Structures are given as C-alpha cells and as structure tokens.
Amino acid sequence: MTTPTPAPTHMEIQITGIRKHIAVCITETGEKECGIRSSVWDTPVPLNSWIRAHANETGHTKYKKHTEEPVNTFSKRVKASDQ
Ligand SMILES: [Zn+2]
C-alpha cells in the first residue's frame, strides 16, 4: 500500500477558550473509585474548598486536579516560497 505524498502543510494548534479547572475524587470505595467531579471553574481557587467539603462529608482522601483547555487544529498549506 502506498501513501500519496501529502501536500506540505503545517498543523497549527490554537487555544479557543478559557482554561477550566476541575477536581475529581479518586478515593477507592469498595470496588471502584468514588469518581465524583467538582463543578468546573475558570480559576483553580475553588478546588481546595470543594475537596475539603467533600472530604468532610465523606472522609474521602484521594483527589486529582485537572485542567482543560479547548484547542482547535487547523492545517496551513505551506507556501512554495516558504520551503
Ligand atoms: Zn469521594
């Protein structure tokens, strides 16, 4: 199988939104993780409060903090003059 030579392109990745912060409880409860997710916030500041509140309520001790950043890809055709 031969692959046709693709036209020269340059893949751009562009951030398209605000970085979001979320915490997830990964404490094992019996056979599986608790898995409860916090709300999604634009700043990381509320994460610790959410974790403390959930820990107070449940006694759960293991968490992960995640950030999400929406991005788009788009390919730019490389101009012959750029090569
Ligand atoms: Zn939990």
PDB file of C-alpha atoms and ligand atoms in Angstrom:
ATOM      1  CA  MET A   1       0.000   0.000   0.000  1.00  0.00           C
ATOM      2  CA  THR A   2       1.464   3.320  -0.977  1.00  0.00           C
ATOM      3  CA  THR A   3       0.573   6.505   0.708  1.00  0.00           C
ATOM      4  CA  PRO A   4       0.279   9.534  -1.511  1.00  0.00           C
ATOM      5  CA  THR A   5       2.641  12.270  -0.538  1.00  0.00           C
ATOM      6  CA  PRO A   6       0.561  14.845   1.256  1.00  0.00           C
ATOM      7  CA  ALA A   7       0.715  18.431   0.197  1.00  0.00           C
ATOM      8  CA  PRO A   8       3.068  20.261   2.503  1.00  0.00           C
ATOM      9  CA  THR A   9       1.027  21.593   5.380  1.00  0.00           C
ATOM     10  CA  HIS A  10       1.752  22.856   8.818  1.00  0.00           C
ATOM     11  CA  MET A  11      -0.615  21.816  11.594  1.00  0.00           C
ATOM     12  CA  GLU A  12      -1.490  24.736  13.806  1.00  0.00           C
ATOM     13  CA  ILE A  13      -2.983  24.320  17.262  1.00  0.00           C
ATOM     14  CA  GLN A  14      -4.885  27.267  18.609  1.00  0.00           C
ATOM     15  CA  ILE A  15      -6.387  27.722  22.045  1.00  0.00           C
ATOM     16  CA  THR A  16     -10.042  28.524  21.533  1.00  0.00           C
ATOM     17  CA  GLY A  17     -11.341  29.055  25.027  1.00  0.00           C
ATOM     18  CA  ILE A  18     -10.649  29.630  28.688  1.00  0.00           C
ATOM     19  CA  ARG A  19      -8.661  27.085  30.690  1.00  0.00           C
ATOM     20  CA  LYS A  20     -11.014  25.239  33.052  1.00  0.00           C
ATOM     21  CA  HIS A  21     -10.218  23.686  36.403  1.00  0.00           C
ATOM     22  CA  ILE A  22     -11.904  20.647  37.880  1.00  0.00           C
ATOM     23  CA  ALA A  23     -11.272  18.263  40.785  1.00  0.00           C
ATOM     24  CA  VAL A  24     -12.185  14.591  40.859  1.00  0.00           C
ATOM     25  CA  CYS A  25     -12.397  12.308  43.873  1.00  0.00           C
ATOM     26  CA  ILE A  26     -10.409   9.129  43.130  1.00  0.00           C
ATOM     27  CA  THR A  27     -10.776   7.566  46.567  1.00  0.00           C
ATOM     28  CA  GLU A  28     -11.499   3.869  46.291  1.00  0.00           C
ATOM     29  CA  THR A  29     -14.839   2.984  47.781  1.00  0.00           C
ATOM     30  CA  GLY A  30     -15.258  -0.768  47.848  1.00  0.00           C
ATOM     31  CA  GLU A  31     -14.525  -1.987  44.345  1.00  0.00           C
ATOM     32  CA  LYS A  32     -14.432   1.270  42.419  1.00  0.00           C
ATOM     33  CA  GLU A  33     -13.463   4.888  42.660  1.00  0.00           C
ATOM     34  CA  CYS A  34     -15.847   7.442  44.071  1.00  0.00           C
ATOM     35  CA  GLY A  35     -15.448   9.402  40.811  1.00  0.00           C
ATOM     36  CA  ILE A  36     -17.430  12.435  41.897  1.00  0.00           C
ATOM     37  CA  ARG A  37     -16.433  15.526  39.974  1.00  0.00           C
ATOM     38  CA  SER A  38     -16.494  19.078  41.191  1.00  0.00           C
ATOM     39  CA  SER A  39     -18.042  21.909  39.249  1.00  0.00           C
ATOM     40  CA  VAL A  40     -15.884  23.369  36.511  1.00  0.00           C
ATOM     41  CA  TRP A  41     -14.275  26.692  37.310  1.00  0.00           C
ATOM     42  CA  ASP A  42     -12.293  29.311  35.424  1.00  0.00           C
ATOM     43  CA  THR A  43      -9.757  29.516  38.278  1.00  0.00           C
ATOM     44  CA  PRO A  44      -8.160  26.799  40.431  1.00  0.00           C
ATOM     45  CA  VAL A  45      -9.018  28.631  43.638  1.00  0.00           C
ATOM     46  CA  PRO A  46     -12.340  26.862  44.459  1.00  0.00           C
ATOM     47  CA  LEU A  47     -10.847  23.384  44.006  1.00  0.00           C
ATOM     48  CA  ASN A  48      -9.396  23.089  47.501  1.00  0.00           C
ATOM     49  CA  SER A  49     -12.644  24.276  49.086  1.00  0.00           C
ATOM     50  CA  TRP A  50     -14.591  21.684  47.132  1.00  0.00           C
ATOM     51  CA  ILE A  51     -12.096  18.964  48.126  1.00  0.00           C
ATOM     52  CA  ARG A  52     -12.274  19.968  51.811  1.00  0.00           C
ATOM     53  CA  ALA A  53     -16.066  19.974  51.729  1.00  0.00           C
ATOM     54  CA  HIS A  54     -16.220  16.566  50.033  1.00  0.00           C
ATOM     55  CA  ALA A  55     -13.604  15.171  52.450  1.00  0.00           C
ATOM     56  CA  ASN A  56     -15.566  16.479  55.438  1.00  0.00           C
ATOM     57  CA  GLU A  57     -18.748  14.955  54.108  1.00  0.00           C
ATOM     58  CA  THR A  58     -17.393  11.556  53.057  1.00  0.00           C
ATOM     59  CA  GLY A  59     -13.969  11.038  54.647  1.00  0.00           C
ATOM     60  CA  HIS A  60     -12.516  10.517  51.180  1.00  0.00           C
ATOM     61  CA  THR A  61      -8.817  11.287  50.939  1.00  0.00           C
ATOM     62  CA  LYS A  62      -7.577  10.988  47.331  1.00  0.00           C
ATOM     63  CA  TYR A  63      -8.237  13.549  44.621  1.00  0.00           C
ATOM     64  CA  LYS A  64      -6.961  14.693  41.278  1.00  0.00           C
ATOM     65  CA  LYS A  65      -6.982  18.195  39.926  1.00  0.00           C
ATOM     66  CA  HIS A  66      -7.408  18.571  36.185  1.00  0.00           C
ATOM     67  CA  THR A  67      -7.166  21.469  33.813  1.00  0.00           C
ATOM     68  CA  GLU A  68      -8.868  21.518  30.461  1.00  0.00           C
ATOM     69  CA  GLU A  69      -8.006  23.829  27.631  1.00  0.00           C
ATOM     70  CA  PRO A  70     -10.075  23.690  24.460  1.00  0.00           C
ATOM     71  CA  VAL A  71      -7.971  23.812  21.331  1.00  0.00           C
ATOM     72  CA  ASN A  72      -8.630  23.556  17.625  1.00  0.00           C
ATOM     73  CA  THR A  73      -6.285  22.237  14.995  1.00  0.00           C
ATOM     74  CA  PHE A  74      -6.147  23.529  11.509  1.00  0.00           C
ATOM     75  CA  SER A  75      -3.679  22.856   8.771  1.00  0.00           C
ATOM     76  CA  LYS A  76      -1.973  25.610   6.917  1.00  0.00           C
ATOM     77  CA  ARG A  77      -0.736  24.944   3.464  1.00  0.00           C
ATOM     78  CA  VAL A  78       2.936  25.790   3.278  1.00  0.00           C
ATOM     79  CA  LYS A  79       3.582  28.300   0.540  1.00  0.00           C
ATOM     80  CA  ALA A  80       6.144  27.270  -2.027  1.00  0.00           C
ATOM     81  CA  SER A  81       8.096  30.399  -1.172  1.00  0.00           C
ATOM     82  CA  ASP A  82       8.409  29.220   2.485  1.00  0.00           C
ATOM     83  CA  GLN A  83      10.101  25.933   1.671  1.00  0.00           C
TER      84      GLN A  83
HETATM   85 ZN    ZN B   1     -15.410  10.892  47.040  1.00  0.00          ZN
END
